[in-house]
mmCIF file of C-alpha atoms in Angstrom:
data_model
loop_
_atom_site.group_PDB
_atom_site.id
_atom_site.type_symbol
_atom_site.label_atom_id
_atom_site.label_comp_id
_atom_site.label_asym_id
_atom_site.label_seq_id
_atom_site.Cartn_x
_atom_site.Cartn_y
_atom_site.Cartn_z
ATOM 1 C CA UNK A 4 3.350 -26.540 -4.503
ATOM 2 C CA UNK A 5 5.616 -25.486 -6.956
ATOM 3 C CA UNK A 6 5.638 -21.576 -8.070
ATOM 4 C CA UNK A 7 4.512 -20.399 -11.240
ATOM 5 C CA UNK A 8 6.684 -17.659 -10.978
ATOM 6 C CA UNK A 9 9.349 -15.960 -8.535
ATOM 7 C CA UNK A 10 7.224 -12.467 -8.512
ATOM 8 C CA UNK A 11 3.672 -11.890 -8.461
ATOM 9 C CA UNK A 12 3.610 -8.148 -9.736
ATOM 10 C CA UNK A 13 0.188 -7.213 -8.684
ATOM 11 C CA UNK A 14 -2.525 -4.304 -9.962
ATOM 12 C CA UNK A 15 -5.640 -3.063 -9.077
ATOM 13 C CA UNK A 16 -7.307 -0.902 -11.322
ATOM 14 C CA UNK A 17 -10.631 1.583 -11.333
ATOM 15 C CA UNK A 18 -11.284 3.308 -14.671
ATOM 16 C CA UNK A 19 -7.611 3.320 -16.080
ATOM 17 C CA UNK A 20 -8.117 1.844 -19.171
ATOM 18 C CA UNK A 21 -5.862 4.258 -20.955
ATOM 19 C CA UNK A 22 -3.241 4.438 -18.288
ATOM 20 C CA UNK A 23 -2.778 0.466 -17.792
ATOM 21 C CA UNK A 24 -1.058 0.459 -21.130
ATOM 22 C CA UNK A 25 2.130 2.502 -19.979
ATOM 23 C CA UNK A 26 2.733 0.052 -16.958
ATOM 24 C CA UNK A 27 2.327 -2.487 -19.208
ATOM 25 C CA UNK A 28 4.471 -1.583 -21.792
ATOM 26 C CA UNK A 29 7.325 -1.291 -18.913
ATOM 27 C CA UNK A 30 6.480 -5.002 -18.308
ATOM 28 C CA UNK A 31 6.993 -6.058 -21.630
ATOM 29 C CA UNK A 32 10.302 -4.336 -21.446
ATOM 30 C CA UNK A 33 11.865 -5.838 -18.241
ATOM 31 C CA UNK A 34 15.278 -7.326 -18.614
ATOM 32 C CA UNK A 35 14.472 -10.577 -16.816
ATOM 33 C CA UNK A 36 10.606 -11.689 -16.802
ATOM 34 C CA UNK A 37 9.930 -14.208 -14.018
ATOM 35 C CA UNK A 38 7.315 -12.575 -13.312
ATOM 36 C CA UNK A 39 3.018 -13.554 -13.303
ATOM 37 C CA UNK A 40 0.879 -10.334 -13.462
ATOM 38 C CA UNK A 41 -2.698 -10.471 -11.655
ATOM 39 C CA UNK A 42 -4.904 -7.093 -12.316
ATOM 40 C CA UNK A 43 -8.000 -6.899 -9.786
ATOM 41 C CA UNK A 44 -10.428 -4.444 -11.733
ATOM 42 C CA UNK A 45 -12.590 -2.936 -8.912
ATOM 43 C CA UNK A 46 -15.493 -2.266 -10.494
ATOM 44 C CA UNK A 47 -14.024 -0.443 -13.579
ATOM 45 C CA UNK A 48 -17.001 1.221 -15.809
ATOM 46 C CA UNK A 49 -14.220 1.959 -18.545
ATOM 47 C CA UNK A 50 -13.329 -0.486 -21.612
ATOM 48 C CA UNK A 51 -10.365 -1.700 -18.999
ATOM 49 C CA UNK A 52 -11.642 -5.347 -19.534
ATOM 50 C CA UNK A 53 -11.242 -5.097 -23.457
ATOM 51 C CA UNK A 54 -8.097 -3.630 -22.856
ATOM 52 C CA UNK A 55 -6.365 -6.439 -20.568
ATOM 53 C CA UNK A 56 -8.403 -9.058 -22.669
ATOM 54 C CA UNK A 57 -6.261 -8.064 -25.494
ATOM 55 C CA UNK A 58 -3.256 -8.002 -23.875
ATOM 56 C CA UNK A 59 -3.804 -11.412 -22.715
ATOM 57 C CA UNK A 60 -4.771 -12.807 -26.325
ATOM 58 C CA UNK A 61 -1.634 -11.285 -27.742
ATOM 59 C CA UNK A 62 1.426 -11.395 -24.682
ATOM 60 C CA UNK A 63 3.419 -14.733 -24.708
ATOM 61 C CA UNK A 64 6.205 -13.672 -22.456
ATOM 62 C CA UNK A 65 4.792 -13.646 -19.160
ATOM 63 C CA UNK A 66 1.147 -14.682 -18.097
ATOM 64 C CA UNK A 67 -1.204 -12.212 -17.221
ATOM 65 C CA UNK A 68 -4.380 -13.026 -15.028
ATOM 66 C CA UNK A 69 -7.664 -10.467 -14.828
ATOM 67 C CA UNK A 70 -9.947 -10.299 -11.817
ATOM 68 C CA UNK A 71 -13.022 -8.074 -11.361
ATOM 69 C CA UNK A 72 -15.005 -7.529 -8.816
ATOM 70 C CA UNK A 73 -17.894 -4.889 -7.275
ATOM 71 C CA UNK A 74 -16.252 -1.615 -6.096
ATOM 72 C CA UNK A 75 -14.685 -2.327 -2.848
ATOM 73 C CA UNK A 76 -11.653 -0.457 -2.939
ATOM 74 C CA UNK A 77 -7.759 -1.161 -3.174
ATOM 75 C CA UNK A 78 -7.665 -3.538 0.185
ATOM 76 C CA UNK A 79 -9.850 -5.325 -1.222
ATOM 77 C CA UNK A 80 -8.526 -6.098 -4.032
ATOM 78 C CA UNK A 81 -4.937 -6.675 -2.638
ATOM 79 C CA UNK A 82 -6.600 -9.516 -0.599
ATOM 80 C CA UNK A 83 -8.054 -11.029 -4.014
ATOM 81 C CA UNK A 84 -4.623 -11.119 -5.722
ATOM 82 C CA UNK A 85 -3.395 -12.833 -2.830
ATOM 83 C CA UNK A 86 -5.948 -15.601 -2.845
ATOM 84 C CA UNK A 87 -4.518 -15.988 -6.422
ATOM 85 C CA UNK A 88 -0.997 -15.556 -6.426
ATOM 86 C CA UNK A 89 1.233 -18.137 -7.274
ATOM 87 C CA UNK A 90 4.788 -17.101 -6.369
ATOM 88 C CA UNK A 91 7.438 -16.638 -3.683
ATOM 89 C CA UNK A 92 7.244 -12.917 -3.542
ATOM 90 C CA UNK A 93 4.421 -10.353 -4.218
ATOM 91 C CA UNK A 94 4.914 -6.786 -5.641
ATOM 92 C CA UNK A 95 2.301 -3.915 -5.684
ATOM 93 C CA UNK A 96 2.243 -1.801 -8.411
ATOM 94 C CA UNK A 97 -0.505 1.024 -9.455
ATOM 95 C CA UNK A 98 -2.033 0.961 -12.771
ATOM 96 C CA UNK A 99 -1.052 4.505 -13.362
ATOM 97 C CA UNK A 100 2.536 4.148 -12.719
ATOM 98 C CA UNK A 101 5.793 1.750 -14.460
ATOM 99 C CA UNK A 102 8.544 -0.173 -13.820
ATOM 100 C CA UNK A 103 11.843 0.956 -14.907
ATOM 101 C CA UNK A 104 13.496 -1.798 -17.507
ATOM 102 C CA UNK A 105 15.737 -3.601 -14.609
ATOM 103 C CA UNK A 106 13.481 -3.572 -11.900
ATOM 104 C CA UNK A 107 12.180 -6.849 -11.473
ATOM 105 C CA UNK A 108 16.249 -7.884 -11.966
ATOM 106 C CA UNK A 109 17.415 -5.661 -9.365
ATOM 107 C CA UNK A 110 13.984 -7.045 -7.246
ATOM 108 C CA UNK A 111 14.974 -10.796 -7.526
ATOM 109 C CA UNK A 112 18.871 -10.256 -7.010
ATOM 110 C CA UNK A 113 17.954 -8.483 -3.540
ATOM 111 C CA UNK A 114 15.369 -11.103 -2.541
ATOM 112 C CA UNK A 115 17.159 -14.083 -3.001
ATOM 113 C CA UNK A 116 19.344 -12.686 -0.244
ATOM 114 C CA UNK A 117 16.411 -12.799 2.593
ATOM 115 C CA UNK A 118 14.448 -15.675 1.036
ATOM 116 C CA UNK A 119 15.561 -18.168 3.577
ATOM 117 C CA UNK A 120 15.684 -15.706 6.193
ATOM 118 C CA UNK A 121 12.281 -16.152 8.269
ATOM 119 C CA UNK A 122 12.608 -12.429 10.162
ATOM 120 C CA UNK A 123 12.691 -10.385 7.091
ATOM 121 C CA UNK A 124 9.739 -10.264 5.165
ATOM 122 C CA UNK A 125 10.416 -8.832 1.992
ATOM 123 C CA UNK A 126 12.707 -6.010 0.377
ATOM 124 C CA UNK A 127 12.051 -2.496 -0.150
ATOM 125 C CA UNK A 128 13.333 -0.135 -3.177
ATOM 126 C CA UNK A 129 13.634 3.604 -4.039
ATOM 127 C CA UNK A 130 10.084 5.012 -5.836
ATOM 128 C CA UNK A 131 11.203 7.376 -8.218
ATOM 129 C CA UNK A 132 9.624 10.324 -10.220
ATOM 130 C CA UNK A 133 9.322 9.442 -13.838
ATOM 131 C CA UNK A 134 11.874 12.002 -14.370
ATOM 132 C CA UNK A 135 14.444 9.849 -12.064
ATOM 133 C CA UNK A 136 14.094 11.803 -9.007
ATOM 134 C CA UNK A 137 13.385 9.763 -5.873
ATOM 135 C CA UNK A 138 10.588 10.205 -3.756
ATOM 136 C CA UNK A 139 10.838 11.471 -0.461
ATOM 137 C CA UNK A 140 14.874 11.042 0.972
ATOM 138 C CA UNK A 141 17.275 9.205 -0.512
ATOM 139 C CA UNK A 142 20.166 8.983 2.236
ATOM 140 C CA UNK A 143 20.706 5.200 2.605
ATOM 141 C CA UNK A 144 24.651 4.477 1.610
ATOM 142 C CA UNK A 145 24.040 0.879 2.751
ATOM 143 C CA UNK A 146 21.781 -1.724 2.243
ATOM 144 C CA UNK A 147 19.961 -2.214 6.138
ATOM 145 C CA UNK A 148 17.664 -4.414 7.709
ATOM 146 C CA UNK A 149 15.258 -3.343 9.866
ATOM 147 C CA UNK A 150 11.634 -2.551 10.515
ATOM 148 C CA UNK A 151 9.720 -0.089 8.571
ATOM 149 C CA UNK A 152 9.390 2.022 12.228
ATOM 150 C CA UNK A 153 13.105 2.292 12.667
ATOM 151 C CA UNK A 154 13.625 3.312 8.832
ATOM 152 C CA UNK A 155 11.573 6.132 9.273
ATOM 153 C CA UNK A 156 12.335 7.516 12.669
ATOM 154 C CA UNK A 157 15.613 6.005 13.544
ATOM 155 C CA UNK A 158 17.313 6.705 10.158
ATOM 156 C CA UNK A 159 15.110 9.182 9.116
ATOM 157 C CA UNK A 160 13.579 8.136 5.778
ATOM 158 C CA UNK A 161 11.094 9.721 4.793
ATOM 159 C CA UNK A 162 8.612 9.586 0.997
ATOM 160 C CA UNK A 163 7.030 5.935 -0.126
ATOM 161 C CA UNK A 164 9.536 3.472 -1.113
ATOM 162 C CA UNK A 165 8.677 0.267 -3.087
ATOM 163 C CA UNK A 166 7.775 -3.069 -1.237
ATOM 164 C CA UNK A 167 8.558 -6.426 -2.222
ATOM 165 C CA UNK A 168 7.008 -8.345 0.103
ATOM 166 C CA UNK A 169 6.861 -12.471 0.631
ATOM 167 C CA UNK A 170 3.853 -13.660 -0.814
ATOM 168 C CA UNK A 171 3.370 -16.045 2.311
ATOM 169 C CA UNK A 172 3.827 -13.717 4.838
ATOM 170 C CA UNK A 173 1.740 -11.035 3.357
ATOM 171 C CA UNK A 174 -1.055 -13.894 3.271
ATOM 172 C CA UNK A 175 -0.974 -13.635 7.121
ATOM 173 C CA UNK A 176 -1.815 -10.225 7.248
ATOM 174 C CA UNK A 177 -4.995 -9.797 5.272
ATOM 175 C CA UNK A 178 -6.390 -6.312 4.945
ATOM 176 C CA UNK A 179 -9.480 -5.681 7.010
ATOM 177 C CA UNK A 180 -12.756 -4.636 5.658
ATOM 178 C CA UNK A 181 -15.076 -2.571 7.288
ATOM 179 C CA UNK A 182 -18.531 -2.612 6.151
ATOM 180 C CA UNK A 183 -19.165 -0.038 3.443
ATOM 181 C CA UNK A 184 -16.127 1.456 3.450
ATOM 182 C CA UNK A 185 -13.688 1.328 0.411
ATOM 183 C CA UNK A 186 -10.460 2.772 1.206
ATOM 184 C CA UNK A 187 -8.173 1.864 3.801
ATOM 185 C CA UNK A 188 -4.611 3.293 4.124
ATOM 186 C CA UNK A 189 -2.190 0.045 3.525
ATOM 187 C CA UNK A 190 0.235 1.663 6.186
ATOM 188 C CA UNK A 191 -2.253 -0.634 8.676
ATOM 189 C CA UNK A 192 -0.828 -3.638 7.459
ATOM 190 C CA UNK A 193 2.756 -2.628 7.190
ATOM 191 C CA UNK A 194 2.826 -1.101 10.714
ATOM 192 C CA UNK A 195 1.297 -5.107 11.933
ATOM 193 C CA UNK A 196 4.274 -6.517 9.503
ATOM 194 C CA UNK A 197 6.731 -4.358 11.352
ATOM 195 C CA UNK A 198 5.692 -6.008 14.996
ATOM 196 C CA UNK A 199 7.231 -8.914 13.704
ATOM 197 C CA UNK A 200 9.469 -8.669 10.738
ATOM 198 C CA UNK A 201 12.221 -6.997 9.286
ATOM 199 C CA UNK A 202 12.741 -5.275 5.401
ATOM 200 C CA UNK A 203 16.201 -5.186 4.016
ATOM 201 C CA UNK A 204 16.341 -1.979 2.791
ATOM 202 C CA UNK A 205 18.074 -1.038 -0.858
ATOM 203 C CA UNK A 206 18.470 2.266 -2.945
ATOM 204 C CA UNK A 207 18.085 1.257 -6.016
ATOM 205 C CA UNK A 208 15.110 2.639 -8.666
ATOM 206 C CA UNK A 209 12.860 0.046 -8.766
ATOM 207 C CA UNK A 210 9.307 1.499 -9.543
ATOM 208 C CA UNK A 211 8.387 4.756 -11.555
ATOM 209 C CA UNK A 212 5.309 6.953 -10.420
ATOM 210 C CA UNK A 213 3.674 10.131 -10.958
ATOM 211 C CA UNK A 214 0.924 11.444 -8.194
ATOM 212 C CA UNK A 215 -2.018 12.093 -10.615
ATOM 213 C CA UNK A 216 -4.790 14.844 -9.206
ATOM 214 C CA UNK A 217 -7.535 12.165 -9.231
ATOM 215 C CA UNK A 218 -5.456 9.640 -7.750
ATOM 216 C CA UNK A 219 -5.762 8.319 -3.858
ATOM 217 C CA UNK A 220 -2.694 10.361 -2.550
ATOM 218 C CA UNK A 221 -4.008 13.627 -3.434
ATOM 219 C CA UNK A 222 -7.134 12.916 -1.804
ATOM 220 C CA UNK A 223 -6.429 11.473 1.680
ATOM 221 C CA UNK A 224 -8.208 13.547 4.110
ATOM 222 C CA UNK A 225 -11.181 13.322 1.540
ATOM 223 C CA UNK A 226 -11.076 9.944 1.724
ATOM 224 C CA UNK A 227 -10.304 9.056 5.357
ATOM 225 C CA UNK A 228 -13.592 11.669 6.350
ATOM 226 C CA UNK A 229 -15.756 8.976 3.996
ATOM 227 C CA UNK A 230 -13.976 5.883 5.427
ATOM 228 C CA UNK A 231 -13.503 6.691 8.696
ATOM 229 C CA UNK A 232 -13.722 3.315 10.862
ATOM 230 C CA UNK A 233 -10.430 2.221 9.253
ATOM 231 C CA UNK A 234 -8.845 5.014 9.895
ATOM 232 C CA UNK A 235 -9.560 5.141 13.581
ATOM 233 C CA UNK A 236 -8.089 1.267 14.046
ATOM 234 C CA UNK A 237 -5.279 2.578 11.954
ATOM 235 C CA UNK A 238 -4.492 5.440 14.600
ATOM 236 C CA UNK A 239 -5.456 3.897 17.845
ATOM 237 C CA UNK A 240 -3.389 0.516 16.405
ATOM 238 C CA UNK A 241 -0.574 3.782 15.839
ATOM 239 C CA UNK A 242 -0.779 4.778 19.898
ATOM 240 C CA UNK A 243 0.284 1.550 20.876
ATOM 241 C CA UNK A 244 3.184 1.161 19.052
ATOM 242 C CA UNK A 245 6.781 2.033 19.888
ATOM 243 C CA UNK A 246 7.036 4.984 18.548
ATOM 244 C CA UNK A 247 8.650 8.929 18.717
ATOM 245 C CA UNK A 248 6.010 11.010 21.411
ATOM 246 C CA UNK A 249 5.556 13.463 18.089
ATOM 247 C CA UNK A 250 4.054 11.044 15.829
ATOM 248 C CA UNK A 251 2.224 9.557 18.617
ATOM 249 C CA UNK A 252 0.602 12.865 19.178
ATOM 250 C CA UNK A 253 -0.075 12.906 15.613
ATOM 251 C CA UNK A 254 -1.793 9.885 15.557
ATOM 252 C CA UNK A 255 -4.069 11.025 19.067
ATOM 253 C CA UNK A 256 -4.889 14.697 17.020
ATOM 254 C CA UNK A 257 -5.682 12.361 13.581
ATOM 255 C CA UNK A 258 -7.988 9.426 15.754
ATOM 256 C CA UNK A 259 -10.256 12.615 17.250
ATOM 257 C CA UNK A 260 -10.060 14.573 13.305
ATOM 258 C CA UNK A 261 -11.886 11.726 11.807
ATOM 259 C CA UNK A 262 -13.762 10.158 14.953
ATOM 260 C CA UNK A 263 -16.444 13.009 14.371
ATOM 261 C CA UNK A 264 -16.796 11.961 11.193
ATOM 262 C CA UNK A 265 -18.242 8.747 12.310
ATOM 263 C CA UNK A 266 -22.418 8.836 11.315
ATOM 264 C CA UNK A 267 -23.201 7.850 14.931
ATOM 265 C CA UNK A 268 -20.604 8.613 17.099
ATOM 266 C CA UNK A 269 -22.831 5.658 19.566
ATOM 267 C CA UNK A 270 -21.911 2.857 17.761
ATOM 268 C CA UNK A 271 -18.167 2.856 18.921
ATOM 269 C CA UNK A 272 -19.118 4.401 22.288
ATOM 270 C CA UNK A 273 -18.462 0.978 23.279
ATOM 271 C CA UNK A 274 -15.859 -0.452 21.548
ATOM 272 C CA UNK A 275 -12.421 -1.188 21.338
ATOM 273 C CA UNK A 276 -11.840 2.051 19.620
ATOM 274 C CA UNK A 277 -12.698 4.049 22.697
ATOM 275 C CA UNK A 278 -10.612 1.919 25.226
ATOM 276 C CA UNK A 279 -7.433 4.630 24.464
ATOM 277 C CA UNK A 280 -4.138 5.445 26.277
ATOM 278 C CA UNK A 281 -5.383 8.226 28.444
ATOM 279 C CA UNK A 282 -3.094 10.792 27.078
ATOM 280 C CA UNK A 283 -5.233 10.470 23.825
ATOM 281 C CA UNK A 284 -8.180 12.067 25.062
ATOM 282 C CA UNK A 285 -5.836 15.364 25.871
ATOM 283 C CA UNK A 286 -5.734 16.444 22.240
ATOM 284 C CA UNK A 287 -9.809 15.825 21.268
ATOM 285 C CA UNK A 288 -10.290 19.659 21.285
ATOM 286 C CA UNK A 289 -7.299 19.524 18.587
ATOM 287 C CA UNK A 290 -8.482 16.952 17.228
ATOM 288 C CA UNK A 291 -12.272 18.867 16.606
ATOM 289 C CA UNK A 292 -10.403 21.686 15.564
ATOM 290 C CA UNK A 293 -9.459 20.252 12.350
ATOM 291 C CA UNK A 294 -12.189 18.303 11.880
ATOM 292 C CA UNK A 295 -13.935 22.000 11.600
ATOM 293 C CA UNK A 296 -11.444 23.293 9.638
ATOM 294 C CA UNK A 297 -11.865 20.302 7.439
ATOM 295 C CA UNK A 298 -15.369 21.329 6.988
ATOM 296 C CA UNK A 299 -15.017 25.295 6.708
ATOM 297 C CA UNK A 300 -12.473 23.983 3.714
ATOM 298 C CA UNK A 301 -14.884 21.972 2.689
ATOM 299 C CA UNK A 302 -12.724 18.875 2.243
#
């Protein structure tokens, strides 16, 4: 089938019916535009539908395609855009955040290099500040090509960088949903992406953001104590990776943290999740530690 566009920039949105009008504005003002844009509105109770309804009446440079569905969180959502996308490569971008006026250029120039090239699976950019600044390091000199595991503990990288990933080979690796649970750390799927694919890595500014107080990265342990069963596949997938022994350790103190927060601890008494490297069960008492903490806090 023949794409509609080269990049599928993708959004989901929850009550940011204000905020969706600065990312679009950057869209409008992209140097190149091949470029679709699907917005997934989980379960907005804002005027966000009015708001992207109007954009769509009025924007004739790119098309623009709106989604809503019941509250099921961002996962969710990024399968949804999938199911819809029409392109060779798929971009995730937050409603709150923007795109600086080259971007999508820069994005296509890179990804035209690894399109043909069946062990990388996308290409990955600097996140900046809206003030320029990147996030987390900046010491590439040198485009690479590697897994996400090796940029971060063999070269040392550290902060979120910008994924472009393609769209076909993000299809493959679906987010899982666990019953009434609505947020799931997307660092599950990129972890199962880097057992089997590469990322040519660039440093070049290619998405704008700003951590906002009610947004999900100021509220992770909050949110991993209310969603806890993807967390726990997220850290006992973790321990069997090839990893450095500190982050494993990590990972064993993190599984126990938020395994108490499970209702019934009996309903995984039998499952997968339990079946751990024995070295895991070492750092439980750790592990309870903070999970007490967590509650003295009263996170």
């Amino acid at each position: 089938m023949k794409k509609n566009k080269y990049i599928t920039i993708f959004t989901a949105t929850y009550n940011r019916e204000k905020l969706i009008t600065r990312l679009y504005k950057s869209l409008q003002q992209q140097s190149v535009k091949d470029f679709e844009w699907i917005i997934v509105d989980d379960g907005s109770e804002d005027d966000t539908e009015i708001v992207v309804s109007n954009m769509i009446k009025t924007e004739l440079s790119f098309p623009i395609f709106y989604y809503k569905q019941q509250n099921q969180g961002k996962h969710v959502a990024i399968n949804k855009g999938l199911e819809h996308a029409n392109s060779d490569f798929f971009y995730i971008v937050d409603s709150d955040d923007r795109l600086p006026k080259n971007a999508i250029k820069e994005l296509i120039l890179k990804a035209k290099t690894v399109i043909d090239k069946k062990h990388v699976a996308g290409v990955v950019g600097l996140k900046c500040f809206f003030d320029g600044t990147p996030v987390g390091s900046n010491n590439l000199k040198e485009d690479i090509t590697c897994n996400s595991f090796d940029f971060r503990y063999k070269y040392g990288v550290t902060g979120d960088k910008a994924e472009l990933f393609k769209t076909e080979v993000l299809r493959k690796f679906n987010f899982p949903q666990f019953k009434e649970e609505t947020f799931l750390p997307e660092s599950i799927v990129w972890n199962r992406i880097a057992k089997d694919y590469q990322m040519l890595y660039f440093n070049k500014n290619v998405y704008e953001c700003e951590y906002l107080q009610e947004g999900l990265s100021a509220h992770s342990v909050a949110l991993r104590k209310k969603n806890p069963l993807g967390v726990l596949n997220l850290y006992s997938e973790l321990m069997g990776y090839n990893i450095p022994k500190k982050v494993k350790i990590k990972a064993y103190v993190n599984f126990w943290r938020f395994f108490f927060c499970l209702p019934v601890h009996k309903h995984v008494a039998n499952s997968k999740l339990l079946k751990l490297q024995v070295g895991c069960y070492l750092f439980l008492p750790v592990g309870f530690a903070y999970y007490i903490i967590d509650k003295v806090k009263g996170i």
